[in-house]
């Protein structure tokens, strides 16, 4: 592999395309309705063979089977990893034990009942007309439902309207509540741990808002929790029947398919929610059965490792050319960086290779007018995942053609670049004197040879979205397996949370211990300004 890398550093995408007329067929695949063209990566057939061998050597197949069988592969939390089981339905091939399958089916049935009651225009247990849902959660309890609801907006029923608040900025809560009527709003508090400070702070405001309008008893009928800690939720004031259970083995960032999808299911209807699960299951089946060299999540994972660990890329851009997918990069940031932003292996040994990249992106074409300059001419290598949708997402067909043309052109430009000779010829044709042209040329040269992958969805519907999200979930899993890290814990977020608890009293003027001079200085400055 090391020897191949030395040769590969000199690979030129233009040459690779000229040399191999079948390159696109060789380096593209179909999976669960998605088409993935990865021909614009700096690889040859031998590169893929070697990378697949790496995956085999790191037991990707065995790791996958252990996850699907419900083994406790999340070693640091001693938990199984059950998100695939959530969407496996009755015909599960590999599956965790019966009790877990029954629990999943039972909660899904409850989600169905709840979602369908909205179809009838009221909450099932209630005569109250609920027009709006306020979904309170953060991280995995927010990002995927928010992404999915925006992506699937055309499938949403007129009622209920769903509003999200995640941040612990009172302005966000104030803005959300301003437009809502407590008599017709259900508050859905989504928190696996039911101890996340931001979510609880927002939930307290929302509860007080309901209680202020209608009293404790009435309010509790409109207060719903999605959690694996129903005891805490009930202490907070949620009735037992309004608690939807999250399984211990479902990590927040993998939980869209669980009761966390409650508000989404209410908004788009249970049938559409089921289609989302079906799309994910189609990708699961592909992941379980396709040979590694033709396995979409495995290939994406290997390309990521090739680009970062062998070619030196430190970031990964994700650019959906679909406004409705504009939250995909936010969601993938948590999925990828919280899962694989680790520096020790499962055994606690420091790694000596890069793990998760810095994931960023925005909707195209917006990104073209912001950070694409760096992608084309910057000093860093930043591979791009372009996401495009074949079918128009509005009646403005010309817009769609323009959107797709931009998407495909960006991938082509990153690959092709522009040589000095081409630039000089252009400038000459434009009548620019040679001396000026020579001075300008270095600024107009594009090195090209920059890798990208294009993922094409047939249309933006629940099935394709489910397949797309599952594709990335499995990609992240495969990378974690190859890097030997635990993709399912997130200890790195704990320290900041703990320190937050010591800073908080200092802001109220209580003497704080253990805080550094810089933090104390900032606290003092805020307290002076606040007076
Ligand atoms: O950011 C840390 C984290 O624990 C995420 O992993 C999780 O998705 C988020 O906080 C919210 O956690 P909870 O659902 O327990 O409120």
Short mmCIF file of C-alpha atoms and ligand atoms in Angstrom, two decimals:
data_model
loop_
_atom_site.label_atom_id
_atom_site.label_comp_id
_atom_site.label_asym_id
_atom_site.label_seq_id
_atom_site.Cartn_x
_atom_site.Cartn_y
_atom_site.Cartn_z
CA UNK A 1 0.00 0.00 0.00
CA UNK A 2 2.82 2.41 0.92
CA UNK A 3 4.56 1.74 -2.42
CA UNK A 4 1.30 2.24 -4.29
CA UNK A 5 0.79 5.51 -2.47
CA UNK A 6 4.12 6.84 -3.75
CA UNK A 7 2.97 6.16 -7.31
CA UNK A 8 -0.55 7.42 -6.62
CA UNK A 9 0.57 10.84 -5.45
CA UNK A 10 1.42 11.47 -9.10
CA UNK A 11 -1.93 10.23 -10.45
CA UNK A 12 -3.56 12.76 -12.70
CA UNK A 13 -7.30 12.48 -13.10
CA UNK A 14 -7.30 13.83 -16.65
CA UNK A 15 -4.77 11.23 -17.72
CA UNK A 16 -6.59 8.45 -15.88
CA UNK A 17 -9.76 9.31 -17.84
CA UNK A 18 -7.91 9.49 -21.14
CA UNK A 19 -6.24 6.14 -20.51
CA UNK A 20 -9.37 4.24 -19.52
CA UNK A 21 -12.47 4.74 -21.61
CA UNK A 22 -14.46 2.58 -19.17
CA UNK A 23 -13.46 4.56 -16.14
CA UNK A 24 -16.98 5.70 -15.22
CA UNK A 25 -18.42 2.19 -15.51
CA UNK A 26 -15.48 0.83 -13.55
CA UNK A 27 -15.77 3.38 -10.77
CA UNK A 28 -19.50 3.85 -10.28
CA UNK A 29 -22.25 1.81 -8.70
CA UNK A 30 -25.96 1.64 -7.96
CA UNK A 31 -27.15 1.02 -4.44
CA UNK A 32 -30.71 1.16 -3.09
CA UNK A 33 -31.77 3.46 -5.91
CA UNK A 34 -28.80 5.83 -5.58
CA UNK A 35 -26.18 6.18 -8.29
CA UNK A 36 -22.66 6.88 -7.09
CA UNK A 37 -20.01 8.10 -9.50
CA UNK A 38 -16.63 7.96 -7.80
CA UNK A 39 -14.56 8.03 -10.97
CA UNK A 40 -13.22 11.51 -10.16
CA UNK A 41 -11.08 10.20 -7.32
CA UNK A 42 -7.36 9.68 -7.63
CA UNK A 43 -7.50 5.92 -7.85
CA UNK A 44 -6.71 3.13 -10.27
CA UNK A 45 -8.17 -0.39 -10.20
CA UNK A 46 -5.15 -1.45 -8.16
CA UNK A 47 -5.88 1.26 -5.58
CA UNK A 48 -9.36 -0.12 -5.07
CA UNK A 49 -8.04 -3.68 -4.83
CA UNK A 50 -5.54 -2.65 -2.17
CA UNK A 51 -8.13 -0.65 -0.24
CA UNK A 52 -10.56 -3.56 -0.31
CA UNK A 53 -7.77 -5.75 1.02
CA UNK A 54 -7.31 -3.25 3.81
CA UNK A 55 -11.02 -3.52 4.63
CA UNK A 56 -10.74 -7.30 4.67
CA UNK A 57 -7.67 -7.19 6.87
CA UNK A 58 -9.54 -4.94 9.31
CA UNK A 59 -12.47 -7.39 9.46
CA UNK A 60 -15.10 -5.02 8.11
CA UNK A 61 -17.42 -7.92 7.25
CA UNK A 62 -17.11 -9.50 10.69
CA UNK A 63 -17.56 -6.12 12.41
CA UNK A 64 -20.70 -5.48 10.40
CA UNK A 65 -22.11 -8.90 11.28
CA UNK A 66 -21.34 -8.36 14.97
CA UNK A 67 -23.24 -5.05 14.89
CA UNK A 68 -26.21 -6.59 13.11
CA UNK A 69 -26.32 -9.54 15.49
CA UNK A 70 -26.71 -7.13 18.40
CA UNK A 71 -23.30 -7.78 19.97
CA UNK A 72 -22.13 -5.15 22.45
CA UNK A 73 -19.67 -3.53 20.04
CA UNK A 74 -19.91 -0.15 21.77
CA UNK A 75 -17.30 -1.36 24.23
CA UNK A 76 -16.75 1.76 26.30
CA UNK A 77 -20.45 2.07 27.09
CA UNK A 78 -21.01 -1.70 27.08
CA UNK A 79 -23.91 -1.41 24.65
CA UNK A 80 -25.16 -3.03 21.50
CA UNK A 81 -25.65 -0.85 18.42
CA UNK A 82 -29.22 -1.22 17.28
CA UNK A 83 -30.10 1.41 14.70
CA UNK A 84 -30.24 -1.10 11.84
CA UNK A 85 -32.68 -3.24 13.85
CA UNK A 86 -35.01 -0.23 14.10
CA UNK A 87 -35.79 -0.37 10.40
CA UNK A 88 -35.37 -4.08 9.80
CA UNK A 89 -39.10 -4.82 10.08
CA UNK A 90 -40.37 -8.34 10.46
CA UNK A 91 -38.10 -9.95 7.90
CA UNK A 92 -34.86 -9.34 9.81
CA UNK A 93 -31.99 -11.46 8.59
CA UNK A 94 -29.41 -10.85 11.27
CA UNK A 95 -31.03 -9.44 14.37
CA UNK A 96 -30.75 -8.88 18.08
CA UNK A 97 -32.80 -10.90 20.51
CA UNK A 98 -36.55 -11.28 20.51
CA UNK A 99 -37.26 -8.92 23.40
CA UNK A 100 -35.50 -6.08 21.59
CA UNK A 101 -37.31 -6.78 18.35
CA UNK A 102 -40.64 -6.77 20.20
CA UNK A 103 -39.78 -3.51 21.96
CA UNK A 104 -38.93 -1.91 18.63
CA UNK A 105 -42.17 -3.12 17.05
CA UNK A 106 -44.24 -1.96 20.03
CA UNK A 107 -42.79 1.56 20.03
CA UNK A 108 -43.15 1.83 16.27
CA UNK A 109 -46.82 0.89 16.63
CA UNK A 110 -47.21 3.68 19.19
CA UNK A 111 -45.52 6.15 16.83
CA UNK A 112 -47.98 5.04 14.17
CA UNK A 113 -50.99 5.60 16.42
CA UNK A 114 -49.75 9.01 17.45
CA UNK A 115 -48.93 10.07 13.88
CA UNK A 116 -52.25 8.81 12.57
CA UNK A 117 -54.18 10.69 15.21
CA UNK A 118 -52.83 13.85 13.62
CA UNK A 119 -54.13 12.62 10.30
CA UNK A 120 -57.57 12.69 11.90
CA UNK A 121 -56.90 16.23 13.08
CA UNK A 122 -56.56 15.59 16.79
CA UNK A 123 -54.45 13.82 19.37
CA UNK A 124 -55.80 10.34 19.89
CA UNK A 125 -56.26 10.56 23.64
CA UNK A 126 -57.62 14.02 23.52
CA UNK A 127 -60.28 16.17 22.06
CA UNK A 128 -57.80 19.01 21.73
CA UNK A 129 -57.02 20.14 18.21
CA UNK A 130 -53.26 20.24 17.94
CA UNK A 131 -52.06 22.40 15.10
CA UNK A 132 -48.39 22.70 16.04
CA UNK A 133 -45.64 20.65 17.59
CA UNK A 134 -42.64 22.21 19.27
CA UNK A 135 -39.79 19.69 19.06
CA UNK A 136 -37.14 20.32 21.72
CA UNK A 137 -33.87 18.38 21.50
CA UNK A 138 -30.27 18.86 20.49
CA UNK A 139 -27.60 16.98 18.54
CA UNK A 140 -28.90 13.58 17.58
CA UNK A 141 -32.26 14.43 19.09
CA UNK A 142 -32.67 17.29 16.66
CA UNK A 143 -30.46 17.25 13.57
CA UNK A 144 -31.84 14.27 11.66
CA UNK A 145 -35.58 14.94 12.21
CA UNK A 146 -34.98 18.58 11.31
CA UNK A 147 -33.08 17.60 8.15
CA UNK A 148 -35.71 15.02 7.18
CA UNK A 149 -38.63 17.34 7.72
CA UNK A 150 -37.06 20.04 5.61
CA UNK A 151 -36.05 17.57 2.91
CA UNK A 152 -39.53 16.06 2.80
CA UNK A 153 -41.50 19.31 3.08
CA UNK A 154 -43.59 18.54 -0.02
CA UNK A 155 -44.86 15.39 1.74
CA UNK A 156 -45.87 17.22 4.90
CA UNK A 157 -49.55 17.49 5.71
CA UNK A 158 -50.97 20.94 6.41
CA UNK A 159 -51.15 20.05 10.12
CA UNK A 160 -49.34 19.68 12.41
CA UNK A 161 -46.66 22.25 11.72
CA UNK A 162 -43.43 21.31 13.43
CA UNK A 163 -41.04 23.85 14.97
CA UNK A 164 -37.62 23.01 16.33
CA UNK A 165 -35.59 24.62 19.08
CA UNK A 166 -32.23 23.15 20.00
CA UNK A 167 -30.01 25.94 21.23
CA UNK A 168 -30.00 27.16 24.80
CA UNK A 169 -30.37 30.73 23.63
CA UNK A 170 -33.52 32.22 25.09
CA UNK A 171 -33.98 34.16 21.87
CA UNK A 172 -34.62 30.91 20.00
CA UNK A 173 -37.32 29.86 22.46
CA UNK A 174 -38.85 33.31 22.54
CA UNK A 175 -39.02 33.42 18.74
CA UNK A 176 -40.61 29.97 18.57
CA UNK A 177 -43.22 30.58 21.27
CA UNK A 178 -44.17 33.97 19.91
CA UNK A 179 -45.94 32.41 16.95
CA UNK A 180 -47.63 29.59 18.87
CA UNK A 181 -50.83 29.13 20.84
CA UNK A 182 -50.38 26.98 23.97
CA UNK A 183 -53.91 25.60 23.60
CA UNK A 184 -53.11 24.00 20.26
CA UNK A 185 -49.43 23.14 20.65
CA UNK A 186 -47.88 19.83 21.74
CA UNK A 187 -44.40 20.01 23.26
CA UNK A 188 -42.25 17.01 22.36
CA UNK A 189 -39.09 16.83 24.47
CA UNK A 190 -36.58 14.54 22.79
CA UNK A 191 -33.63 13.56 24.93
CA UNK A 192 -32.24 10.08 25.27
CA UNK A 193 -30.67 10.89 28.62
CA UNK A 194 -33.33 13.38 29.69
CA UNK A 195 -30.50 15.22 31.36
CA UNK A 196 -29.12 17.39 28.57
CA UNK A 197 -28.96 20.88 29.98
CA UNK A 198 -29.97 22.77 26.87
CA UNK A 199 -33.02 20.62 26.19
CA UNK A 200 -34.17 20.68 29.80
CA UNK A 201 -33.77 24.44 30.03
CA UNK A 202 -35.97 24.83 26.95
CA UNK A 203 -38.42 22.20 28.19
CA UNK A 204 -38.84 24.08 31.47
CA UNK A 205 -39.77 27.26 29.60
CA UNK A 206 -42.17 25.37 27.34
CA UNK A 207 -43.82 23.59 30.26
CA UNK A 208 -44.29 26.83 32.20
CA UNK A 209 -45.80 28.36 29.06
CA UNK A 210 -48.34 25.54 28.81
CA UNK A 211 -49.11 25.48 32.53
CA UNK A 212 -49.51 29.27 32.60
CA UNK A 213 -52.18 29.01 29.93
CA UNK A 214 -54.14 25.96 31.10
CA UNK A 215 -52.91 24.62 34.43
CA UNK A 216 -50.84 21.51 35.32
CA UNK A 217 -53.34 18.82 34.46
CA UNK A 218 -54.36 20.08 31.04
CA UNK A 219 -50.76 20.96 30.22
CA UNK A 220 -49.49 17.47 30.93
CA UNK A 221 -51.73 16.11 28.17
CA UNK A 222 -49.78 18.17 25.66
CA UNK A 223 -46.37 17.34 27.05
CA UNK A 224 -44.65 14.39 25.39
CA UNK A 225 -41.20 12.87 25.94
CA UNK A 226 -39.01 10.66 23.76
CA UNK A 227 -36.34 9.21 26.01
CA UNK A 228 -34.72 6.11 27.41
CA UNK A 229 -35.09 7.66 30.90
CA UNK A 230 -38.84 7.75 31.32
CA UNK A 231 -38.44 8.01 35.11
CA UNK A 232 -36.74 11.38 34.69
CA UNK A 233 -39.34 12.48 32.14
CA UNK A 234 -42.17 11.58 34.51
CA UNK A 235 -40.50 13.46 37.33
CA UNK A 236 -40.41 16.42 34.99
CA UNK A 237 -44.17 16.16 34.55
CA UNK A 238 -44.70 13.99 31.50
CA UNK A 239 -47.36 11.31 31.98
CA UNK A 240 -46.32 7.67 31.55
CA UNK A 241 -48.57 7.28 28.53
CA UNK A 242 -46.93 10.26 26.85
CA UNK A 243 -43.42 8.78 27.19
CA UNK A 244 -42.04 7.16 24.05
CA UNK A 245 -39.15 4.84 24.68
CA UNK A 246 -35.71 5.08 23.11
CA UNK A 247 -33.58 1.97 23.29
CA UNK A 248 -30.32 2.06 25.18
CA UNK A 249 -28.48 0.71 22.15
CA UNK A 250 -29.59 3.50 19.83
CA UNK A 251 -27.15 6.39 19.82
CA UNK A 252 -28.59 9.88 19.38
CA UNK A 253 -26.98 10.46 16.00
CA UNK A 254 -28.35 7.13 14.74
CA UNK A 255 -31.84 7.55 16.13
CA UNK A 256 -33.95 9.05 13.33
CA UNK A 257 -35.54 5.62 12.76
CA UNK A 258 -36.72 5.32 16.33
CA UNK A 259 -39.30 7.19 18.36
CA UNK A 260 -37.09 10.23 17.72
CA UNK A 261 -38.88 10.29 14.36
CA UNK A 262 -42.18 10.89 16.19
CA UNK A 263 -42.66 14.49 15.12
CA UNK A 264 -41.51 13.73 11.59
CA UNK A 265 -44.02 10.86 11.38
CA UNK A 266 -46.77 13.16 12.63
CA UNK A 267 -45.86 15.77 10.01
CA UNK A 268 -45.48 13.55 6.93
CA UNK A 269 -47.77 10.71 8.03
CA UNK A 270 -46.76 7.26 9.17
CA UNK A 271 -46.80 5.74 5.70
CA UNK A 272 -44.17 8.19 4.48
CA UNK A 273 -42.16 7.63 7.64
CA UNK A 274 -42.31 3.90 6.92
CA UNK A 275 -41.02 4.59 3.40
CA UNK A 276 -38.06 6.40 4.94
CA UNK A 277 -37.32 3.28 6.99
CA UNK A 278 -37.79 1.13 3.85
CA UNK A 279 -35.23 3.21 1.97
CA UNK A 280 -32.75 2.80 4.81
CA UNK A 281 -33.46 -0.93 4.91
CA UNK A 282 -32.75 -1.21 1.18
CA UNK A 283 -29.33 0.33 1.86
CA UNK A 284 -28.84 -2.02 4.82
CA UNK A 285 -29.54 -5.00 2.57
CA UNK A 286 -27.07 -3.71 0.01
CA UNK A 287 -24.49 -3.19 2.77
CA UNK A 288 -25.03 -6.72 4.07
CA UNK A 289 -24.88 -8.50 0.73
CA UNK A 290 -22.80 -6.61 -1.85
CA UNK A 291 -19.17 -7.68 -2.22
CA UNK A 292 -16.84 -5.17 -0.61
CA UNK A 293 -15.56 -3.85 -3.95
CA UNK A 294 -19.14 -3.09 -5.05
CA UNK A 295 -20.47 -2.04 -1.68
CA UNK A 296 -21.42 1.65 -1.65
CA UNK A 297 -20.79 2.42 2.06
CA UNK A 298 -17.54 0.47 1.95
CA UNK A 299 -16.36 2.27 -1.18
CA UNK A 300 -17.22 5.70 0.26
CA UNK A 301 -15.42 4.78 3.47
CA UNK A 302 -12.34 3.57 1.60
CA UNK A 303 -12.24 6.69 -0.57
CA UNK A 304 -12.40 8.83 2.56
CA UNK A 305 -9.51 6.89 4.08
CA UNK A 306 -7.55 7.05 0.84
CA UNK A 307 -8.01 10.80 0.57
CA UNK A 308 -7.18 11.53 4.20
CA UNK A 309 -4.74 8.89 5.38
CA UNK A 310 -2.85 8.46 2.12
CA UNK A 311 -3.26 11.72 0.16
CA UNK A 312 -3.29 14.06 3.16
CA UNK A 313 -6.77 15.64 2.95
CA UNK A 314 -7.87 17.02 6.31
CA UNK A 315 -11.39 18.01 5.42
CA UNK A 316 -14.37 16.65 3.55
CA UNK A 317 -16.88 18.97 1.91
CA UNK A 318 -20.45 17.81 1.42
CA UNK A 319 -22.42 19.94 -1.00
CA UNK A 320 -26.03 19.03 -1.70
CA UNK A 321 -27.35 20.71 -4.82
CA UNK A 322 -30.82 20.75 -3.33
CA UNK A 323 -32.00 23.54 -1.08
CA UNK A 324 -34.15 21.09 0.86
CA UNK A 325 -31.02 19.10 1.74
CA UNK A 326 -29.21 22.15 3.04
CA UNK A 327 -29.10 20.68 6.57
CA UNK A 328 -27.37 17.51 5.40
CA UNK A 329 -23.87 18.88 6.15
CA UNK A 330 -24.95 19.83 9.70
CA UNK A 331 -26.31 16.35 10.27
CA UNK A 332 -23.21 14.71 8.78
CA UNK A 333 -20.94 16.81 10.96
CA UNK A 334 -22.34 15.14 14.03
CA UNK A 335 -22.61 11.71 12.43
CA UNK A 336 -19.03 11.69 11.20
CA UNK A 337 -17.12 13.84 13.67
CA UNK A 338 -18.86 12.71 16.85
CA UNK A 339 -18.58 9.08 15.75
CA UNK A 340 -15.03 9.02 14.45
CA UNK A 341 -13.34 12.08 15.96
CA UNK A 342 -11.27 9.81 18.18
CA UNK A 343 -7.53 9.38 18.85
CA UNK A 344 -7.42 6.00 20.54
CA UNK A 345 -8.39 2.54 19.36
CA UNK A 346 -11.03 0.42 21.04
CA UNK A 347 -8.24 -0.93 23.26
CA UNK A 348 -7.22 2.57 24.33
CA UNK A 349 -4.03 2.72 22.28
CA UNK A 350 -3.17 6.04 20.60
CA UNK A 351 -3.61 5.94 16.83
CA UNK A 352 -0.81 7.13 14.57
CA UNK A 353 -3.00 7.94 11.57
CA UNK A 354 -5.68 10.58 10.95
CA UNK A 355 -9.25 9.61 11.77
CA UNK A 356 -12.42 11.61 10.97
CA UNK A 357 -11.99 14.58 8.65
CA UNK A 358 -13.40 18.05 9.27
CA UNK A 359 -16.79 17.84 7.61
CA UNK A 360 -18.35 21.01 6.28
CA UNK A 361 -20.62 22.21 3.54
CA UNK A 362 -23.70 24.13 2.53
CA UNK A 363 -26.23 23.85 -0.24
CA UNK A 364 -24.93 24.38 -3.75
CA UNK A 365 -24.85 26.77 -5.45
CA UNK A 366 -24.50 28.95 -2.32
CA UNK A 367 -21.18 27.32 -1.46
CA UNK A 368 -19.78 28.29 -4.85
CA UNK A 369 -19.99 31.91 -3.78
CA UNK A 370 -18.32 31.33 -0.42
CA UNK A 371 -15.65 28.64 0.05
CA UNK A 372 -15.33 27.10 -3.42
CA UNK A 373 -12.43 29.46 -4.18
CA UNK A 374 -10.40 27.47 -1.64
CA UNK A 375 -11.59 24.16 -3.08
CA UNK A 376 -10.38 25.17 -6.54
CA UNK A 377 -7.21 27.15 -5.85
CA UNK A 378 -6.37 26.80 -2.15
CA UNK A 379 -3.32 25.00 -0.82
CA UNK A 380 -5.34 22.24 0.84
CA UNK A 381 -6.76 19.12 -0.72
CA UNK A 382 -10.49 19.01 0.06
CA UNK A 383 -12.43 16.13 -1.47
CA UNK A 384 -16.07 16.93 -2.18
CA UNK A 385 -19.21 14.82 -2.04
CA UNK A 386 -21.70 16.35 -4.45
CA UNK A 387 -25.29 15.30 -3.85
CA UNK A 388 -27.69 15.85 -6.74
CA UNK A 389 -31.31 14.94 -7.41
CA UNK A 390 -32.32 13.85 -10.92
CA UNK A 391 -35.98 14.87 -10.77
CA UNK A 392 -36.87 18.55 -10.47
CA UNK A 393 -37.92 19.59 -6.98
CA UNK A 394 -40.23 22.35 -8.16
CA UNK A 395 -42.21 23.34 -11.23
CA UNK A 396 -39.38 25.61 -12.31
CA UNK A 397 -37.67 23.11 -14.60
CA UNK A 398 -35.12 25.62 -15.84
CA UNK A 399 -33.93 26.18 -12.30
CA UNK A 400 -33.35 22.49 -11.90
CA UNK A 401 -31.30 22.29 -15.09
CA UNK A 402 -29.25 25.24 -13.89
CA UNK A 403 -28.73 23.62 -10.50
CA UNK A 404 -27.59 20.32 -12.00
CA UNK A 405 -25.38 22.05 -14.56
CA UNK A 406 -23.64 23.88 -11.73
CA UNK A 407 -23.21 20.70 -9.72
CA UNK A 408 -21.73 18.66 -12.55
CA UNK A 409 -19.59 21.57 -13.78
CA UNK A 410 -18.01 22.05 -10.36
CA UNK A 411 -16.94 18.40 -10.21
CA UNK A 412 -15.56 18.65 -13.74
CA UNK A 413 -13.69 21.89 -12.98
CA UNK A 414 -12.15 20.49 -9.80
CA UNK A 415 -10.91 17.53 -11.79
CA UNK A 416 -9.82 19.27 -14.95
CA UNK A 417 -8.34 22.55 -13.76
CA UNK A 418 -6.87 25.02 -16.22
CA UNK A 419 -3.27 25.12 -17.36
CA UNK A 420 -1.06 28.16 -17.82
CA UNK A 421 -1.07 27.60 -21.58
CA UNK A 422 -4.87 27.64 -21.62
CA UNK A 423 -4.96 30.78 -19.53
CA UNK A 424 -2.46 32.60 -21.74
CA UNK A 425 -4.37 31.60 -24.87
CA UNK A 426 -7.59 32.93 -23.34
CA UNK A 427 -5.99 36.20 -22.35
CA UNK A 428 -4.44 36.60 -25.78
CA UNK A 429 -7.84 35.99 -27.42
CA UNK A 430 -9.26 38.69 -25.15
CA UNK A 431 -6.65 41.13 -26.46
CA UNK A 432 -4.61 41.37 -23.25
CA UNK A 433 -0.96 42.34 -23.93
CA UNK A 434 1.51 39.50 -23.31
CA UNK A 435 3.33 41.15 -20.37
CA UNK A 436 0.05 41.74 -18.54
CA UNK A 437 -1.18 38.26 -19.45
CA UNK A 438 1.98 36.71 -17.98
CA UNK A 439 1.47 38.62 -14.74
CA UNK A 440 -2.18 37.60 -14.52
CA UNK A 441 -1.78 33.98 -15.52
CA UNK A 442 -0.65 32.49 -12.16
CA UNK A 443 -3.82 33.85 -10.56
CA UNK A 444 -6.01 32.25 -13.16
CA UNK A 445 -4.39 28.81 -13.23
CA UNK A 446 -6.32 25.95 -11.59
CA UNK A 447 -4.22 22.96 -10.62
CA UNK A 448 -7.18 20.59 -11.06
CA UNK A 449 -6.75 16.94 -10.11
CA UNK A 450 -9.00 17.53 -7.07
CA UNK A 451 -11.15 14.55 -6.10
CA UNK A 452 -14.92 14.46 -5.87
CA UNK A 453 -17.71 11.91 -5.70
CA UNK A 454 -21.23 12.50 -7.00
CA UNK A 455 -24.23 10.83 -5.42
CA UNK A 456 -27.35 11.05 -7.54
CA UNK A 457 -30.78 10.51 -6.02
CA UNK A 458 -33.59 9.67 -8.46
CA UNK A 459 -35.88 12.09 -6.58
CA UNK A 460 -36.04 13.64 -3.16
CA UNK A 461 -38.55 11.39 -1.44
CA UNK A 462 -38.63 9.42 1.83
CA UNK A 463 -37.12 6.29 0.29
CA UNK A 464 -34.13 8.03 -1.28
CA UNK A 465 -33.52 10.10 1.81
CA UNK A 466 -33.58 6.98 3.99
CA UNK A 467 -31.10 5.28 1.67
CA UNK A 468 -28.83 8.34 1.62
CA UNK A 469 -28.70 8.67 5.40
CA UNK A 470 -28.13 4.94 5.88
CA UNK A 471 -25.35 5.11 3.27
CA UNK A 472 -23.49 7.66 5.36
CA UNK A 473 -24.20 5.82 8.64
CA UNK A 474 -22.59 2.69 7.25
CA UNK A 475 -19.72 4.62 5.70
CA UNK A 476 -18.89 6.06 9.11
CA UNK A 477 -19.16 2.60 10.67
CA UNK A 478 -16.78 1.07 8.11
CA UNK A 479 -14.24 3.82 8.64
CA UNK A 480 -14.40 3.34 12.40
CA UNK A 481 -13.89 -0.38 11.91
CA UNK A 482 -10.84 0.18 9.70
CA UNK A 483 -9.37 2.73 12.09
CA UNK A 484 -10.07 0.36 14.98
CA UNK A 485 -11.97 2.99 16.96
CA UNK A 486 -15.33 2.93 18.72
CA UNK A 487 -17.69 4.97 16.53
CA UNK A 488 -20.53 4.82 19.04
CA UNK A 489 -19.34 6.68 22.13
CA UNK A 490 -18.73 10.43 22.52
CA UNK A 491 -16.64 11.02 25.63
CA UNK A 492 -15.12 14.09 24.02
CA UNK A 493 -18.24 16.15 24.69
CA UNK A 494 -18.17 15.52 28.45
CA UNK A 495 -15.36 17.84 29.60
CA UNK A 496 -16.96 20.99 28.21
CA UNK A 497 -20.30 20.01 29.78
CA UNK A 498 -18.68 19.46 33.19
CA UNK A 499 -16.78 22.76 33.07
CA UNK A 500 -19.98 24.50 32.00
CA UNK A 501 -21.47 23.42 35.30
CA UNK A 502 -18.64 25.17 37.22
CA UNK A 503 -18.74 28.34 35.12
CA UNK A 504 -22.51 28.78 35.52
CA UNK A 505 -22.47 29.78 39.24
CA UNK A 506 -19.57 32.15 38.60
CA UNK A 507 -21.78 34.11 36.20
CA UNK A 508 -24.24 34.59 39.05
CA UNK A 509 -21.44 35.89 41.28
CA UNK A 510 -20.89 32.77 43.35
CA UNK A 511 -17.20 32.28 44.10
CA UNK A 512 -15.89 29.69 41.68
CA UNK A 513 -13.08 27.26 42.27
CA UNK A 514 -10.93 25.56 39.69
CA UNK A 515 -11.45 28.12 36.91
CA UNK A 516 -8.49 29.50 34.97
CA UNK A 517 -7.62 33.19 34.81
CA UNK A 518 -8.89 33.66 31.27
CA UNK A 519 -12.30 32.17 32.08
CA UNK A 520 -12.54 34.22 35.28
CA UNK A 521 -11.60 37.35 33.32
CA UNK A 522 -14.37 36.73 30.79
CA UNK A 523 -16.89 36.10 33.57
CA UNK A 524 -15.83 39.32 35.33
CA UNK A 525 -16.15 41.29 32.09
CA UNK A 526 -19.69 39.99 31.49
CA UNK A 527 -20.70 40.76 35.08
CA UNK A 528 -19.42 44.32 34.77
CA UNK A 529 -21.31 44.86 31.52
CA UNK A 530 -24.48 43.31 32.95
CA UNK A 531 -24.61 45.81 35.80
O1 LIG B 1 -23.45 16.13 22.16
C1 LIG B 1 -23.48 15.07 23.02
C2 LIG B 1 -24.77 14.32 22.97
O2 LIG B 1 -24.76 13.37 23.95
C3 LIG B 1 -25.07 13.69 21.59
O3 LIG B 1 -24.41 12.51 21.41
C4 LIG B 1 -26.54 13.58 21.65
O4 LIG B 1 -27.08 13.36 20.39
C5 LIG B 1 -26.91 14.90 22.25
O5 LIG B 1 -25.88 15.18 23.19
C6 LIG B 1 -28.25 14.95 22.93
O6 LIG B 1 -28.35 14.00 23.94
P1 LIG B 1 -29.73 13.61 24.57
O7 LIG B 1 -30.57 13.00 23.51
O8 LIG B 1 -29.42 12.67 25.69
O9 LIG B 1 -30.36 14.88 25.09
#
